[in-house]
């Protein structure tokens, strides 16, 4: 086991338009399998689309929000979507739905909407941070 | 300090070129996603310690180069865990 190494993963590329969620998930599974831990997963910018419970891809394609949600829940890994990125792109929890008087909320569990303070804290305390970017 | 550079951009993207320009001779380079296309262009000079993700090569029908170490995701985990510093381009 390598309990001294923990990763924070930051995903900034959206599912279906970039490979970022796919590469990050393959990396995350391989890391856990080798005994490394993942402190936290952050979605930032277009990456927040990965936390939409409303994604409805064809049944023969991977549902990336669902695949990530299952992985995070199964391994008790905290996951955060940047609230500033999320609100702009229509990713809401119940609290923000009420605040902005929208007709639905759509964030998939276990993702939470939080500010960047959490991110800074995690980067300060974790030993390795990896970014999974989009194409630009 | 040795740095691991991870680049996922296609070689025709400006950031790919910036990544190569920023490399020190002792740095490591890992090509992922569309960056593996660089291995098909003999005109692109890579640092001596360069790696490429097997799944991304396979998805694009590329074989790599004899001087490139092809790694899988567990190999990527080991590379990142061993790195002093990581830059994701």
CSV table of C-alpha atoms in Angstrom, one decimal:
chain,number,residue,atom,x,y,z
A,1,UNK,CA,0.0,0.0,0.0
A,2,UNK,CA,1.1,3.6,-0.6
A,3,UNK,CA,-0.9,5.4,2.1
A,4,UNK,CA,1.5,8.4,1.8
A,5,UNK,CA,0.3,9.3,-1.7
A,6,UNK,CA,-3.1,10.8,-2.2
A,7,UNK,CA,-4.5,12.4,-5.3
A,8,UNK,CA,-6.8,15.3,-5.9
A,9,UNK,CA,-8.4,15.1,-9.4
A,10,UNK,CA,-9.7,18.2,-11.2
A,11,UNK,CA,-11.8,17.6,-14.3
A,12,UNK,CA,-12.3,20.7,-16.5
A,13,UNK,CA,-13.3,18.9,-19.7
A,14,UNK,CA,-17.0,18.1,-20.3
A,15,UNK,CA,-18.3,14.6,-21.0
A,16,UNK,CA,-19.2,13.8,-24.7
A,17,UNK,CA,-17.2,16.8,-26.0
A,18,UNK,CA,-13.9,15.8,-24.4
A,19,UNK,CA,-12.2,12.7,-23.2
A,20,UNK,CA,-11.4,14.1,-19.8
A,21,UNK,CA,-14.0,12.3,-17.7
A,22,UNK,CA,-13.1,9.0,-19.3
A,23,UNK,CA,-9.3,9.4,-18.9
A,24,UNK,CA,-9.8,10.6,-15.3
A,25,UNK,CA,-12.1,7.6,-14.4
A,26,UNK,CA,-9.6,5.1,-15.8
A,27,UNK,CA,-6.8,6.8,-13.9
A,28,UNK,CA,-8.9,6.9,-10.7
A,29,UNK,CA,-9.8,3.2,-10.8
A,30,UNK,CA,-6.1,2.3,-11.5
A,31,UNK,CA,-5.0,4.4,-8.6
A,32,UNK,CA,-7.3,2.8,-6.1
A,33,UNK,CA,-6.4,-0.7,-7.4
A,34,UNK,CA,-2.8,0.1,-6.6
A,35,UNK,CA,-3.6,1.2,-3.0
A,36,UNK,CA,-3.4,5.0,-3.6
A,37,UNK,CA,-6.1,7.1,-2.2
A,38,UNK,CA,-8.1,9.9,-3.9
A,39,UNK,CA,-8.8,12.8,-1.5
A,40,UNK,CA,-11.4,14.5,-3.6
A,41,UNK,CA,-12.6,15.1,-7.1
A,42,UNK,CA,-13.4,18.6,-8.4
A,43,UNK,CA,-15.3,19.7,-11.4
A,44,UNK,CA,-14.5,23.1,-12.8
A,45,UNK,CA,-15.5,25.0,-15.9
A,46,UNK,CA,-17.2,22.8,-18.5
A,47,UNK,CA,-16.3,19.8,-16.3
A,48,UNK,CA,-19.4,20.5,-14.2
A,49,UNK,CA,-21.5,19.0,-16.9
A,50,UNK,CA,-20.3,15.6,-15.5
A,51,UNK,CA,-22.5,16.2,-12.5
A,52,UNK,CA,-25.8,16.4,-14.4
A,53,UNK,CA,-28.3,13.7,-13.4
A,54,UNK,CA,-30.3,14.6,-16.6
A,55,UNK,CA,-27.7,13.3,-19.1
A,56,UNK,CA,-29.5,10.7,-21.2
A,57,UNK,CA,-27.0,9.2,-23.7
A,58,UNK,CA,-28.0,6.3,-25.9
A,59,UNK,CA,-28.1,3.0,-24.0
A,60,UNK,CA,-25.0,1.6,-25.9
A,61,UNK,CA,-22.9,4.6,-24.8
A,62,UNK,CA,-21.4,5.2,-21.3
A,63,UNK,CA,-23.4,7.4,-19.1
A,64,UNK,CA,-20.5,9.4,-17.7
A,65,UNK,CA,-22.3,11.2,-14.9
A,66,UNK,CA,-23.7,7.9,-13.7
A,67,UNK,CA,-20.4,6.0,-14.1
A,68,UNK,CA,-18.6,8.7,-12.0
A,69,UNK,CA,-21.4,8.9,-9.4
A,70,UNK,CA,-21.3,5.1,-8.9
A,71,UNK,CA,-17.5,5.1,-8.6
A,72,UNK,CA,-17.5,8.0,-6.1
A,73,UNK,CA,-20.2,6.5,-4.0
A,74,UNK,CA,-18.8,3.0,-4.1
A,75,UNK,CA,-15.4,4.3,-2.8
A,76,UNK,CA,-16.6,7.0,-0.5
A,77,UNK,CA,-14.8,9.8,-2.4
A,78,UNK,CA,-16.0,13.4,-1.8
A,79,UNK,CA,-16.8,15.2,-5.1
A,80,UNK,CA,-17.4,18.9,-5.6
A,81,UNK,CA,-18.7,20.9,-8.6
A,82,UNK,CA,-17.5,24.5,-8.5
A,83,UNK,CA,-20.7,26.5,-7.7
A,84,UNK,CA,-19.7,29.4,-9.9
A,85,UNK,CA,-19.1,27.2,-12.9
A,86,UNK,CA,-22.2,25.1,-12.2
A,87,UNK,CA,-24.8,27.9,-11.8
A,88,UNK,CA,-23.8,29.4,-15.1
A,89,UNK,CA,-24.2,26.0,-16.9
A,90,UNK,CA,-27.5,25.1,-15.3
A,91,UNK,CA,-26.3,22.6,-12.7
A,92,UNK,CA,-28.4,23.2,-9.6
A,93,UNK,CA,-29.0,21.5,-6.2
A,94,UNK,CA,-32.3,22.0,-4.3
A,95,UNK,CA,-31.0,25.0,-2.5
A,96,UNK,CA,-30.0,26.9,-5.6
A,97,UNK,CA,-33.2,25.8,-7.4
A,98,UNK,CA,-35.1,27.6,-4.6
A,99,UNK,CA,-32.8,30.6,-4.6
A,100,UNK,CA,-33.0,31.2,-8.3
A,101,UNK,CA,-36.6,30.0,-8.7
A,102,UNK,CA,-35.9,27.4,-11.4
A,103,UNK,CA,-38.2,24.6,-12.1
A,104,UNK,CA,-35.8,21.7,-11.5
A,105,UNK,CA,-32.6,20.7,-9.8
A,106,UNK,CA,-30.3,18.2,-11.4
A,107,UNK,CA,-27.0,17.6,-9.6
A,108,UNK,CA,-26.3,13.9,-9.3
A,109,UNK,CA,-25.3,12.5,-5.9
A,110,UNK,CA,-22.7,12.4,-4.4
A,111,UNK,CA,-21.6,15.7,-6.1
A,112,UNK,CA,-21.9,18.8,-4.0
A,113,UNK,CA,-21.9,22.5,-5.1
A,114,UNK,CA,-19.2,24.3,-3.2
A,115,UNK,CA,-16.9,27.3,-3.6
A,116,UNK,CA,-13.2,27.3,-4.5
A,117,UNK,CA,-12.1,27.4,-0.9
A,118,UNK,CA,-12.6,23.6,-0.7
A,119,UNK,CA,-10.4,23.2,-3.7
A,120,UNK,CA,-7.6,25.3,-2.3
A,121,UNK,CA,-7.8,23.4,1.0
A,122,UNK,CA,-7.6,20.1,-0.8
A,123,UNK,CA,-4.7,21.1,-3.0
A,124,UNK,CA,-2.8,22.4,0.1
A,125,UNK,CA,-3.3,19.1,1.9
A,126,UNK,CA,-3.0,16.5,-0.8
A,127,UNK,CA,0.3,15.3,-2.2
A,128,UNK,CA,-0.6,15.2,-5.9
A,129,UNK,CA,-3.1,17.2,-8.0
A,130,UNK,CA,-3.8,16.1,-11.5
A,131,UNK,CA,-5.9,18.1,-14.0
A,132,UNK,CA,-7.9,16.5,-16.7
A,133,UNK,CA,-8.5,19.2,-19.3
A,134,UNK,CA,-10.6,19.5,-22.4
A,135,UNK,CA,-9.2,20.3,-25.9
A,136,UNK,CA,-8.4,24.0,-25.2
B,1,UNK,CA,13.8,19.3,-10.0
B,2,UNK,CA,12.4,16.7,-12.5
B,3,UNK,CA,9.0,17.5,-13.8
B,4,UNK,CA,6.4,15.2,-15.4
B,5,UNK,CA,4.5,16.9,-18.1
B,6,UNK,CA,1.2,15.4,-19.1
B,7,UNK,CA,-0.2,16.7,-22.4
B,8,UNK,CA,-3.5,15.7,-24.0
B,9,UNK,CA,-3.6,18.3,-26.8
B,10,UNK,CA,-3.3,17.4,-30.5
B,11,UNK,CA,0.2,18.4,-31.9
B,12,UNK,CA,-1.5,21.1,-34.0
B,13,UNK,CA,-2.8,22.9,-30.9
B,14,UNK,CA,-0.7,25.8,-29.7
B,15,UNK,CA,-0.5,24.4,-26.1
B,16,UNK,CA,1.2,21.2,-27.4
B,17,UNK,CA,4.1,23.3,-28.8
B,18,UNK,CA,4.2,25.4,-25.6
B,19,UNK,CA,4.6,22.2,-23.6
B,20,UNK,CA,7.5,21.0,-25.7
B,21,UNK,CA,9.1,24.4,-25.5
B,22,UNK,CA,8.9,24.4,-21.7
B,23,UNK,CA,10.6,21.0,-21.3
B,24,UNK,CA,13.9,20.7,-19.6
B,25,UNK,CA,16.2,17.9,-20.9
B,26,UNK,CA,15.7,15.8,-17.8
B,27,UNK,CA,11.9,16.2,-17.7
B,28,UNK,CA,9.4,13.4,-18.5
B,29,UNK,CA,6.7,13.7,-21.0
B,30,UNK,CA,3.5,11.7,-21.1
B,31,UNK,CA,1.3,11.9,-24.2
B,32,UNK,CA,-2.4,11.1,-23.6
B,33,UNK,CA,-5.6,11.4,-25.7
B,34,UNK,CA,-5.0,13.3,-29.0
B,35,UNK,CA,-1.4,14.1,-28.0
B,36,UNK,CA,-0.4,10.6,-29.0
B,37,UNK,CA,-0.8,11.7,-32.7
B,38,UNK,CA,2.6,13.3,-32.3
B,39,UNK,CA,4.2,9.9,-32.5
B,40,UNK,CA,3.0,9.6,-36.1
B,41,UNK,CA,4.9,12.8,-37.1
B,42,UNK,CA,8.6,12.1,-37.4
B,43,UNK,CA,9.2,15.9,-37.4
B,44,UNK,CA,8.2,16.2,-33.8
B,45,UNK,CA,11.2,15.8,-31.5
B,46,UNK,CA,10.4,14.4,-28.1
B,47,UNK,CA,12.5,14.3,-24.9
B,48,UNK,CA,14.4,11.1,-24.3
B,49,UNK,CA,12.1,10.1,-21.5
B,50,UNK,CA,8.7,10.0,-23.2
B,51,UNK,CA,5.6,7.9,-22.6
B,52,UNK,CA,2.3,7.3,-24.3
B,53,UNK,CA,-1.0,5.8,-23.1
B,54,UNK,CA,-1.7,2.5,-24.7
B,55,UNK,CA,-5.4,2.9,-24.8
B,56,UNK,CA,-5.1,6.2,-26.6
B,57,UNK,CA,-2.7,4.8,-29.2
B,58,UNK,CA,-4.9,1.9,-29.8
B,59,UNK,CA,-8.1,4.0,-30.2
B,60,UNK,CA,-6.3,6.0,-32.9
B,61,UNK,CA,-4.7,3.0,-34.7
B,62,UNK,CA,-1.2,4.2,-33.9
B,63,UNK,CA,1.8,2.0,-33.0
B,64,UNK,CA,4.1,4.5,-31.4
B,65,UNK,CA,7.8,4.8,-31.8
B,66,UNK,CA,10.6,2.5,-30.7
B,67,UNK,CA,11.9,5.3,-28.4
B,68,UNK,CA,8.6,5.7,-26.7
B,69,UNK,CA,7.6,3.7,-23.6
B,70,UNK,CA,3.9,2.7,-24.0
B,71,UNK,CA,2.2,2.5,-20.6
B,72,UNK,CA,-1.3,1.5,-19.4
B,73,UNK,CA,-3.3,3.4,-16.7
B,74,UNK,CA,-1.6,1.6,-13.8
B,75,UNK,CA,1.7,2.7,-15.4
B,76,UNK,CA,0.4,6.3,-15.5
B,77,UNK,CA,-0.5,6.1,-11.8
B,78,UNK,CA,3.1,4.9,-11.0
B,79,UNK,CA,4.6,7.7,-13.1
B,80,UNK,CA,2.5,10.4,-11.4
B,81,UNK,CA,3.1,8.9,-7.9
B,82,UNK,CA,6.9,8.9,-8.5
B,83,UNK,CA,7.0,12.4,-10.0
B,84,UNK,CA,8.4,15.3,-7.9
B,85,UNK,CA,6.2,17.8,-9.8
B,86,UNK,CA,3.4,17.4,-12.4
B,87,UNK,CA,2.2,19.9,-15.0
B,88,UNK,CA,-1.0,19.0,-16.9
B,89,UNK,CA,-1.1,21.0,-20.1
